Amino acid sequence: MHYWLMKSEPEEMSIDAALAEPKHTVPWFGVRNYQARNFMRDAMQVGDGVLFYHSSCPEPGVAGFARVASIAYPDASQFDPDSKYFDPKSAPEQPRWMLVDVQALKKTRLISLAELRAQPELANMVILKRGNRLSITPVSAAEWRCLQHMSK
DNA sequence: GCCAACGTTGGC
DNA sequence: GCCAACGTTGGC
């Protein structure tokens, strides 16, 4: 059992939009960074906890809780020429980009970046590290518990 | 729109 | 394999 923080631009996929989907589940398409892909492909397991993070928006921060709902499988958007995530260098017989399904569980109050930074227990959170841009980052069990408390 | 930080590309 | 140039991310 692992925990993760996954960034999404709410204009593209918000916690509300995910909760509106059948089974509250969405394929986490569009990841085009090898490190983030490797987390999904190699480390994620069904049932892992996910902090649903809204980025590149007026109020960046943790917006809800979710869980990993599938093992990794090929991201279809890499083969779609009309998608902005199209990757002409990826071959169907050897897909370069993988994704997992994410099931939204609960919308929380918005826990802002500033609030995260103000928590001493979260000082080592990967997302708060200087210059971090990874869209998927591991979260420790202690950090996860801290967020659970903060969400109330 | 700015800019720091980091990833990727491609010539050599 | 090096590394400069370029592109992207994402908070502000």
XYZ file of N, CA and C (backbone and C1' of nucleotides) in Angstrom:
624
model
N 0.845 -1.213 0.000
C 0.000 0.000 0.000
C 0.871 1.252 0.000
N 0.656 2.062 -1.034
C 1.399 3.314 -1.127
C 0.424 4.479 -1.258
N 1.004 5.661 -1.098
C 0.208 6.874 -1.225
C 0.863 7.783 -2.247
N 0.036 8.550 -2.940
C 0.509 9.384 -4.036
C -0.200 10.726 -4.042
N 0.484 11.702 -4.625
C -0.183 12.958 -4.953
C -0.207 13.057 -6.464
N -1.383 13.300 -7.027
C -1.514 13.400 -8.483
C -2.109 14.754 -8.838
N -1.350 15.485 -9.697
C -1.792 16.821 -10.095
C -2.712 16.751 -11.295
N -3.709 17.593 -11.271
C -4.577 17.734 -12.429
C -4.984 19.192 -12.547
N -5.016 19.675 -13.776
C -5.555 21.013 -13.955
C -7.070 20.886 -13.910
N -7.712 21.598 -12.985
C -9.164 21.431 -12.825
C -9.934 21.743 -14.103
N -9.378 22.587 -14.969
C -10.059 22.864 -16.240
C -10.143 21.602 -17.084
N -9.184 20.715 -16.854
C -9.156 19.485 -17.632
C -9.860 18.347 -16.899
N -9.530 18.191 -15.614
C -10.184 17.159 -14.794
C -10.147 17.581 -13.336
N -11.282 18.031 -12.845
C -11.381 18.452 -11.445
C -11.921 17.305 -10.607
N -11.842 17.468 -9.304
C -12.419 16.452 -8.407
C -13.929 16.356 -8.642
N -14.562 17.481 -8.902
C -16.009 17.454 -9.181
C -16.314 16.666 -10.449
N -15.504 16.919 -11.477
C -15.724 16.219 -12.750
C -15.501 14.723 -12.585
N -14.487 14.365 -11.805
C -14.218 12.941 -11.589
C -15.375 12.285 -10.843
N -15.910 13.003 -9.842
C -17.027 12.453 -9.067
C -18.293 12.335 -9.903
N -18.351 13.083 -10.992
C -19.536 13.032 -11.860
C -19.466 11.885 -12.866
N -18.305 11.255 -12.974
C -18.142 10.156 -13.925
C -18.743 8.863 -13.358
N -19.100 7.927 -14.255
C -19.542 6.620 -13.781
C -18.468 6.008 -12.873
N -18.905 5.452 -11.766
C -17.989 4.864 -10.770
C -16.969 5.857 -10.234
N -17.187 7.144 -10.535
C -16.273 8.199 -10.064
C -14.844 7.957 -10.535
N -14.737 7.299 -11.686
C -13.435 6.807 -12.115
C -13.024 7.405 -13.461
N -11.774 7.842 -13.531
C -11.255 8.442 -14.766
C -9.878 7.875 -15.095
N -9.615 7.677 -16.389
C -8.258 7.292 -16.787
C -7.343 8.513 -16.683
N -6.200 8.335 -16.075
C -5.306 9.478 -15.813
C -4.426 9.733 -17.036
N -5.050 10.143 -18.132
C -4.313 10.252 -19.399
C -3.482 11.532 -19.452
N -2.511 11.526 -20.354
C -1.764 12.741 -20.635
C -0.435 12.886 -19.918
N -0.080 11.948 -19.077
C 1.229 12.039 -18.413
C 2.317 11.753 -19.444
N 3.211 12.723 -19.602
C 4.280 12.586 -20.610
C 5.639 12.861 -19.981
N 5.816 12.289 -18.841
C 7.082 12.422 -18.128
C 7.445 11.012 -17.649
N 8.683 10.624 -17.912
C 9.054 9.233 -17.659
C 9.001 8.847 -16.191
N 9.427 9.759 -15.343
C 9.422 9.440 -13.915
C 7.994 9.226 -13.403
N 7.102 10.107 -13.835
C 5.702 9.976 -13.414
C 5.102 8.699 -14.004
N 5.429 8.413 -15.257
C 4.943 7.180 -15.874
C 5.428 5.957 -15.105
N 6.696 5.979 -14.716
C 7.257 4.825 -14.013
C 6.566 4.590 -12.672
N 6.185 5.672 -11.998
C 5.429 5.491 -10.760
C 4.150 4.725 -11.048
N 3.442 5.112 -12.114
C 2.179 4.443 -12.435
C 2.427 3.006 -12.878
N 3.435 2.830 -13.715
C 3.676 1.522 -14.314
C 4.276 0.518 -13.331
N 5.197 1.009 -12.498
C 6.007 0.084 -11.703
C 5.650 0.028 -10.224
N 5.054 1.056 -9.721
C 4.886 1.121 -8.263
C 3.432 1.144 -7.798
N 2.542 1.645 -8.627
C 1.166 1.774 -8.151
C 0.453 0.437 -8.106
N -0.375 0.298 -7.080
C -1.202 -0.889 -6.946
C -2.644 -0.460 -6.711
N -3.561 -1.311 -7.137
C -4.967 -1.007 -6.919
C -5.213 -0.824 -5.422
N -5.865 0.281 -5.093
C -6.160 0.563 -3.690
C -5.232 1.588 -3.067
N -4.141 1.916 -3.743
C -3.254 2.961 -3.219
C -4.025 4.268 -3.029
N -3.661 5.022 -2.002
C -4.321 6.293 -1.734
C -3.788 7.409 -2.622
N -4.675 8.289 -3.040
C -4.289 9.394 -3.924
C -4.807 10.721 -3.376
N -3.902 11.681 -3.266
C -4.314 13.062 -3.005
C -4.575 13.707 -4.359
N -5.803 14.154 -4.550
C -6.206 14.755 -5.833
C -5.885 16.242 -5.760
N -4.877 16.663 -6.524
C -4.345 18.018 -6.413
C -4.716 18.861 -7.629
N -5.236 20.041 -7.383
C -5.547 20.970 -8.477
C -4.363 21.902 -8.713
N -3.879 21.933 -9.942
C -2.720 22.776 -10.265
C -3.047 23.726 -11.410
N -2.176 24.723 -11.571
C -2.324 25.716 -12.654
C -3.716 26.329 -12.656
N -4.111 26.812 -11.506
C -5.452 27.364 -11.362
C -5.401 28.440 -10.281
N -6.484 29.197 -10.118
C -6.464 30.285 -9.133
C -6.145 29.813 -7.717
N -6.652 28.628 -7.355
C -6.420 28.124 -6.003
C -5.780 26.747 -6.035
N -4.463 26.681 -6.211
C -3.816 25.372 -6.234
C -3.819 24.740 -4.846
N -4.022 23.427 -4.832
C -3.994 22.714 -3.560
C -4.680 21.363 -3.654
N -4.706 20.668 -2.525
C -5.374 19.367 -2.468
C -6.879 19.589 -2.417
N -7.586 18.922 -3.327
C -9.021 19.151 -3.458
C -9.849 17.930 -3.088
N -9.182 16.782 -2.897
C -9.954 15.600 -2.556
C -9.094 14.366 -2.377
N -9.770 13.280 -2.025
C -9.101 11.992 -1.882
C -9.598 11.039 -2.960
N -8.696 10.160 -3.372
C -9.035 9.205 -4.419
C -8.235 7.928 -4.171
N -8.450 6.967 -5.056
C -7.673 5.725 -4.948
C -7.287 5.251 -6.336
N -6.206 4.517 -6.394
C -5.815 3.891 -7.652
C -6.794 2.759 -7.917
N -7.362 2.753 -9.139
C -8.446 1.803 -9.414
C -8.106 0.776 -10.488
N -6.892 0.820 -11.005
C -6.476 -0.195 -11.987
C -4.967 -0.298 -11.959
N -4.462 -1.381 -12.511
C -3.034 -1.404 -12.776
C -2.795 -0.594 -14.053
N -1.543 -0.386 -14.399
C -1.215 0.453 -15.550
C -1.569 -0.236 -16.867
N -2.028 0.588 -17.817
C -2.302 0.102 -19.174
C -2.026 1.252 -20.133
N -1.899 0.966 -21.440
C -1.484 2.022 -22.383
C -2.463 3.199 -22.428
N -1.912 4.376 -22.491
C -2.679 5.625 -22.608
C -3.083 5.807 -24.074
N -4.372 5.683 -24.359
C -4.852 5.716 -25.751
C -4.558 7.051 -26.437
N -4.476 8.114 -25.662
C -4.316 9.432 -26.294
C -2.982 9.577 -27.018
N -2.012 8.750 -26.700
C -0.720 8.845 -27.394
C -0.829 8.449 -28.867
N -1.876 7.707 -29.218
C -2.049 7.249 -30.600
C -3.084 8.047 -31.369
N -3.644 9.059 -30.733
C -4.705 9.853 -31.351
C -4.128 11.150 -31.924
N -4.037 11.233 -33.255
C -3.422 12.422 -33.882
C -4.150 13.715 -33.538
N -5.390 13.610 -33.139
C -6.155 14.813 -32.809
C -5.979 15.232 -31.350
N -5.325 14.398 -30.578
C -5.128 14.726 -29.166
C -3.885 15.571 -28.980
N -3.947 16.447 -28.009
C -2.742 17.240 -27.730
C -1.684 16.378 -27.058
N -2.058 15.179 -26.679
C -1.111 14.259 -26.060
C -0.575 13.234 -27.058
N -0.898 13.430 -28.330
C -0.405 12.534 -29.382
C 1.118 12.482 -29.362
N 1.640 11.261 -29.451
C 3.091 11.081 -29.509
C 3.446 10.267 -30.749
N 3.885 10.947 -31.800
C 4.170 10.258 -33.066
C 5.285 9.227 -32.945
N 6.062 9.318 -31.893
C 7.185 8.378 -31.750
C 6.797 7.114 -30.992
N 5.565 7.056 -30.547
C 5.139 5.877 -29.803
C 4.452 4.893 -30.746
N 4.860 3.645 -30.679
C 4.295 2.610 -31.543
C 3.302 1.755 -30.751
N 2.160 1.456 -31.394
C 1.119 0.674 -30.702
C 1.627 -0.667 -30.164
N 2.556 -1.290 -30.893
C 3.051 -2.579 -30.401
C 4.024 -2.412 -29.227
N 4.454 -1.167 -29.015
C 5.320 -0.897 -27.858
C 4.989 0.482 -27.297
N 3.860 0.581 -26.606
C 3.390 1.888 -26.133
C 4.394 2.520 -25.169
N 4.604 3.794 -25.360
C 5.562 4.496 -24.517
C 4.908 4.990 -23.226
N 3.623 5.358 -23.322
C 2.953 6.012 -22.181
C 1.846 5.150 -21.610
N 1.886 5.028 -20.289
C 0.913 4.216 -19.578
C 0.117 5.107 -18.634
N -1.009 4.578 -18.181
C -1.804 5.311 -17.197
C -2.475 4.328 -16.249
N -3.042 4.838 -15.198
C -3.915 4.035 -14.332
C -5.258 4.746 -14.253
N -6.285 3.990 -13.866
C -7.567 4.606 -13.557
C -7.521 5.134 -12.130
N -8.133 6.290 -11.932
C -8.199 6.897 -10.605
C -9.670 7.064 -10.229
N -10.008 6.566 -9.053
C -11.386 6.675 -8.573
C -11.469 7.736 -7.479
N -12.218 8.785 -7.749
C -12.412 9.832 -6.746
C -13.271 9.285 -5.614
N -12.895 9.589 -4.396
C -13.629 9.084 -3.234
C -14.368 10.189 -2.497
N -13.721 11.364 -2.406
C -14.295 12.406 -1.565
C -13.715 13.752 -1.944
N -14.589 14.715 -2.110
C -14.134 16.081 -2.278
C -13.903 16.657 -0.887
N -12.799 17.375 -0.731
C -12.528 18.010 0.552
C -12.555 19.517 0.380
N -12.486 20.231 1.490
C -12.248 21.660 1.362
C -10.892 21.814 0.687
N -10.679 22.931 0.025
C -9.417 23.147 -0.673
C -8.308 23.400 0.348
N -7.344 22.516 0.368
C -6.199 22.692 1.263
C -5.085 23.313 0.424
N -4.894 24.601 0.622
C -4.039 25.369 -0.285
C -2.563 25.054 -0.109
N -1.812 25.405 -1.124
C -0.364 25.240 -1.076
C 0.219 25.935 0.144
N -0.262 27.155 0.399
C 0.254 27.921 1.538
C 0.014 27.161 2.840
N -1.159 26.545 2.930
C -1.477 25.786 4.139
C -0.586 24.544 4.249
N -0.342 23.897 3.138
C 0.547 22.733 3.139
C 1.943 23.149 3.603
N 2.406 24.260 3.059
C 3.747 24.739 3.418
C 3.842 25.114 4.891
N 2.736 25.499 5.479
C 2.748 25.965 6.865
C 2.761 24.802 7.858
N 2.540 23.588 7.364
C 2.501 22.417 8.242
C 3.897 21.832 8.451
N 4.415 21.893 9.661
C 5.764 21.351 9.903
C 5.875 19.872 9.523
N 4.802 19.100 9.730
C 4.852 17.657 9.432
C 4.978 17.380 7.935
N 4.682 18.394 7.147
C 4.727 18.194 5.692
C 5.983 18.797 5.067
N 6.925 19.167 5.912
C 8.111 19.876 5.423
C 8.862 19.100 4.346
N 8.787 17.779 4.423
C 9.539 16.978 3.449
C 8.697 16.478 2.281
N 7.483 16.948 2.200
C 6.637 16.518 1.070
C 7.326 16.854 -0.246
N 7.316 15.881 -1.159
C 8.036 16.074 -2.427
C 7.503 17.291 -3.178
N 6.188 17.448 -3.176
C 5.604 18.522 -3.975
C 6.007 19.906 -3.466
N 6.402 19.974 -2.191
C 6.774 21.263 -1.619
C 8.252 21.575 -1.809
N 8.980 20.605 -2.312
C 10.405 20.821 -2.539
C 10.600 21.810 -3.675
N 11.583 22.619 -3.489
C 11.939 23.642 -4.450
C 12.105 23.081 -5.864
N 11.440 23.703 -6.801
C 11.645 23.346 -8.197
C 10.954 22.073 -8.646
N 10.233 21.437 -7.731
C 9.571 20.197 -8.129
C 8.443 20.458 -9.131
N 8.453 19.673 -10.197
C 7.416 19.853 -11.217
C 6.723 18.541 -11.537
N 7.132 17.490 -10.880
C 6.560 16.185 -11.193
C 5.058 16.173 -10.933
N 4.311 15.597 -11.875
C 2.856 15.615 -11.737
C 2.352 14.471 -10.866
N 3.215 13.486 -10.614
C 2.864 12.404 -9.701
C 4.026 12.219 -8.736
N 3.737 12.294 -7.441
C 4.806 12.149 -6.455
C 4.349 11.254 -5.312
N 5.295 10.511 -4.740
C 4.958 9.673 -3.597
C 4.675 10.507 -2.357
N 3.794 9.987 -1.523
C 3.421 10.638 -0.269
C 3.653 9.617 0.844
N 4.238 10.034 1.941
C 4.478 9.087 3.040
C 3.184 8.839 3.812
N 3.186 7.737 4.571
C 2.005 7.413 5.373
C 1.722 8.523 6.383
N 2.789 9.098 6.940
C 2.603 10.167 7.926
C 2.002 11.410 7.257
N 2.480 11.713 6.062
C 1.931 12.868 5.326
C 0.464 12.627 4.983
N 0.173 11.405 4.589
C -1.210 11.044 4.268
C -2.124 11.255 5.475
N -1.694 10.769 6.632
C -2.486 10.939 7.858
C -2.675 12.417 8.185
N -1.607 13.178 7.998
C -1.669 14.611 8.270
C -2.731 15.268 7.381
N -2.738 14.904 6.109
C -3.726 15.471 5.183
C -5.147 15.048 5.561
N -5.274 13.812 6.030
C -6.590 13.349 6.469
C -7.117 14.248 7.585
N -6.226 14.563 8.515
C -6.645 15.424 9.630
C -6.949 16.833 9.155
N -6.099 17.348 8.289
C -6.272 18.719 7.809
C -7.560 18.894 7.016
N -8.024 17.812 6.409
C -9.192 17.923 5.528
C -10.476 18.133 6.318
N -10.423 17.867 7.622
C -11.656 17.935 8.419
C -11.934 19.333 8.939
P 0.370 37.744 -21.901
O 1.719 38.399 -21.491
C 1.617 39.550 -20.685
C 2.693 39.489 -19.664
C 3.988 38.846 -20.143
O 5.033 39.577 -19.520
C 3.174 37.636 -18.272
P 6.534 39.404 -19.850
O 7.020 38.812 -18.459
C 6.745 39.541 -17.260
C 7.398 38.825 -16.099
C 8.759 38.225 -16.419
O 9.649 38.556 -15.376
C 7.302 36.533 -15.587
P 11.198 38.426 -15.595
O 11.466 37.035 -14.877
C 11.026 36.844 -13.539
C 11.211 35.391 -13.192
C 12.481 34.771 -13.788
O 13.053 33.913 -12.836
C 10.638 33.463 -14.351
P 14.599 33.956 -12.545
O 14.763 32.788 -11.481
C 13.832 32.684 -10.421
C 13.491 31.232 -10.187
C 14.688 30.299 -10.305
O 14.603 29.384 -9.224
C 12.986 29.612 -11.809
P 15.807 28.414 -8.917
O 15.305 27.076 -9.607
C 14.123 26.462 -9.118
C 13.765 25.345 -10.059
C 14.938 24.405 -10.365
O 14.565 23.120 -9.908
C 13.742 24.993 -12.336
P 15.602 21.939 -9.794
O 15.188 21.043 -11.041
C 13.822 20.654 -11.158
C 13.540 20.337 -12.593
C 14.509 19.317 -13.198
O 13.781 18.134 -13.463
C 13.982 21.083 -14.700
P 14.483 16.810 -14.002
O 13.877 16.759 -15.476
C 12.470 16.839 -15.645
C 12.154 16.753 -17.123
C 12.919 15.665 -17.860
O 12.031 15.044 -18.786
C 13.435 17.779 -18.807
P 12.523 13.896 -19.769
O 12.820 14.728 -21.102
C 11.773 15.481 -21.690
C 12.249 16.024 -23.023
C 12.915 14.978 -23.922
O 12.313 15.110 -25.201
C 14.339 16.867 -23.640
P 12.707 14.168 -26.409
O 13.622 15.115 -27.300
C 13.181 16.428 -27.581
C 14.266 17.153 -28.345
C 14.957 16.296 -29.409
O 14.880 16.997 -30.626
C 16.553 17.330 -27.984
P 15.168 16.324 -32.018
O 16.649 16.811 -32.314
C 16.973 18.193 -32.249
C 18.472 18.320 -32.330
C 19.138 17.312 -33.279
O 20.207 17.955 -33.932
C 20.074 17.110 -31.169
P 20.632 17.559 -35.380
O 21.977 18.388 -35.548
C 22.044 19.724 -35.058
C 23.401 19.980 -34.440
C 24.581 19.408 -35.232
O 25.623 20.370 -35.239
C 24.614 18.543 -33.024
P 26.813 20.292 -36.275
O 27.963 19.590 -35.441
C 28.592 20.317 -34.379
C 29.346 19.364 -33.503
C 30.220 18.362 -34.241
O 31.512 18.930 -34.470
C 29.152 17.426 -32.296
P 27.185 6.818 -22.564
O 28.269 7.880 -23.082
C 29.471 8.192 -22.365
C 29.727 9.659 -22.494
C 28.878 10.540 -21.591
O 29.736 11.560 -21.094
C 28.557 11.209 -23.836
P 29.416 12.568 -19.992
O 29.478 13.927 -20.812
C 30.668 14.245 -21.532
C 30.471 15.553 -22.264
C 29.799 16.654 -21.438
O 30.532 17.855 -21.639
C 28.588 16.292 -23.452
P 30.412 19.085 -20.635
O 29.324 19.972 -21.386
C 29.563 20.418 -22.717
C 28.303 21.063 -23.252
C 27.518 21.849 -22.199
O 26.982 23.003 -22.812
C 26.106 20.325 -23.229
P 27.358 24.452 -22.286
O 26.774 25.394 -23.438
C 27.133 25.139 -24.795
C 25.910 25.296 -25.668
C 24.999 26.453 -25.280
O 24.563 27.083 -26.474
C 23.770 24.420 -25.209
P 23.691 28.390 -26.478
O 22.282 27.804 -26.951
C 22.226 27.030 -28.148
C 20.823 26.487 -28.300
C 19.725 27.510 -28.017
O 18.792 27.460 -29.080
C 19.397 25.555 -26.708
P 17.614 28.529 -29.221
O 16.366 27.655 -28.794
C 16.225 26.337 -29.347
C 15.272 25.544 -28.495
C 14.002 26.306 -28.109
O 12.906 25.630 -28.685
C 14.893 25.071 -26.283
P 11.423 26.205 -28.513
O 10.840 25.205 -27.429
C 10.888 23.797 -27.665
C 10.217 23.079 -26.513
C 8.885 23.705 -26.099
O 7.957 22.652 -25.861
C 10.365 23.658 -24.241
P 6.495 22.960 -25.368
O 6.588 22.641 -23.822
C 7.083 21.373 -23.407
C 6.961 21.276 -21.900
C 5.617 21.753 -21.353
O 5.172 20.745 -20.455
C 7.394 22.880 -20.261
P 3.740 20.843 -19.786
O 4.094 21.212 -18.282
C 5.094 20.469 -17.602
C 5.358 21.146 -16.283
C 4.096 21.567 -15.521
O 4.208 21.007 -14.238
C 5.626 23.370 -15.681
P 2.966 20.830 -13.310
O 2.905 22.216 -12.557
C 3.937 22.549 -11.650
C 3.757 23.978 -11.279
C 2.290 24.404 -11.051
O 2.238 25.127 -9.865
C 3.374 25.912 -12.438
P 0.982 25.197 -8.965
O 1.491 26.261 -7.914
C 2.807 26.153 -7.396
C 3.419 27.534 -7.276
C 2.502 28.572 -6.635
O 3.257 29.323 -5.708
C 3.236 29.360 -8.743
P 2.567 30.205 -4.585
O 2.638 31.658 -5.204
C 3.920 32.270 -5.385
C 3.786 33.439 -6.317
C 2.610 34.358 -6.001
O 3.055 35.392 -5.111
C 2.992 34.088 -8.359
